[in-house]
């Protein structure tokens, strides 16, 4: 049985994780720059960014990655904070006004002696169906 | 947020494998974390399943920012990939120390790959986060 019960968490291979949907705004990006201290003009200076090959500002990759982390927190709670791992690639920049959807699926559940390792695939995409971030996350229950 | 180190920039060409970026400490105060959670649109404290703890991506963001503030990276630098491991929950109010060092530096055609190893310790010297970031830079 590929199943793990950890008081409130029941996980099976093939389960979908709670989807997270967010709209990116320039305000979010500016707030993130303030909060993280990353003031790279490609994120916050629309006039500068318009002259680059990207043609406009883009969100910080780490901002978009927080939406994936939020999904893992919703799915696994505090276990995500102590034993969570992720490995991702940033594929396409997210831009202001993009609608970002984070989906995840349980790919494997490995029961060990003292814990269970749950490995999930992650897919972060925009409203055009382009992959923004892809990768894998795992958590010990 | 507290940056205790110098703001002088090191050039990309000066970076060598093993180079350690200046360590930076952050006091993860309620105000600092509140600013972060507002920016990322996270759930309010009362509703969060991990209330009272620092969002793990916030720590990763602070390490990355501390690192990039000390190095001059050329325009066109891309954050290509990220690996992170969260080792223990970090209560809001904790002071963390962030370190990063060059793990790999490779030129491939017209691009440079820079892999940075990241680590954060709490005030008891317990490791709370480790990871690797890969940056792709245009060759100079």
PDB file of N, CA, C and O in Angstrom, chain A residues 8 47-48:
ATOM      1  N   UNK A   8      -3.043  13.975   9.987  1.00  0.00           N
ATOM      2  CA  UNK A   8      -4.053  14.495   9.062  1.00  0.00           C
ATOM      3  C   UNK A   8      -3.654  14.308   7.599  1.00  0.00           C
ATOM      4  O   UNK A   8      -4.416  14.658   6.727  1.00  0.00           O
ATOM      5  N   UNK A  47      10.975  51.200 -17.749  1.00  0.00           N
ATOM      6  CA  UNK A  47      11.635  51.859 -18.890  1.00  0.00           C
ATOM      7  C   UNK A  47      12.913  51.108 -19.254  1.00  0.00           C
ATOM      8  O   UNK A  47      13.189  50.856 -20.435  1.00  0.00           O
ATOM      9  N   UNK A  48      13.681  50.729 -18.244  1.00  0.00           N
ATOM     10  CA  UNK A  48      14.914  49.969 -18.488  1.00  0.00           C
ATOM     11  C   UNK A  48      14.584  48.624 -19.131  1.00  0.00           C
ATOM     12  O   UNK A  48      15.173  48.233 -20.136  1.00  0.00           O
TER      13      UNK A  48
END
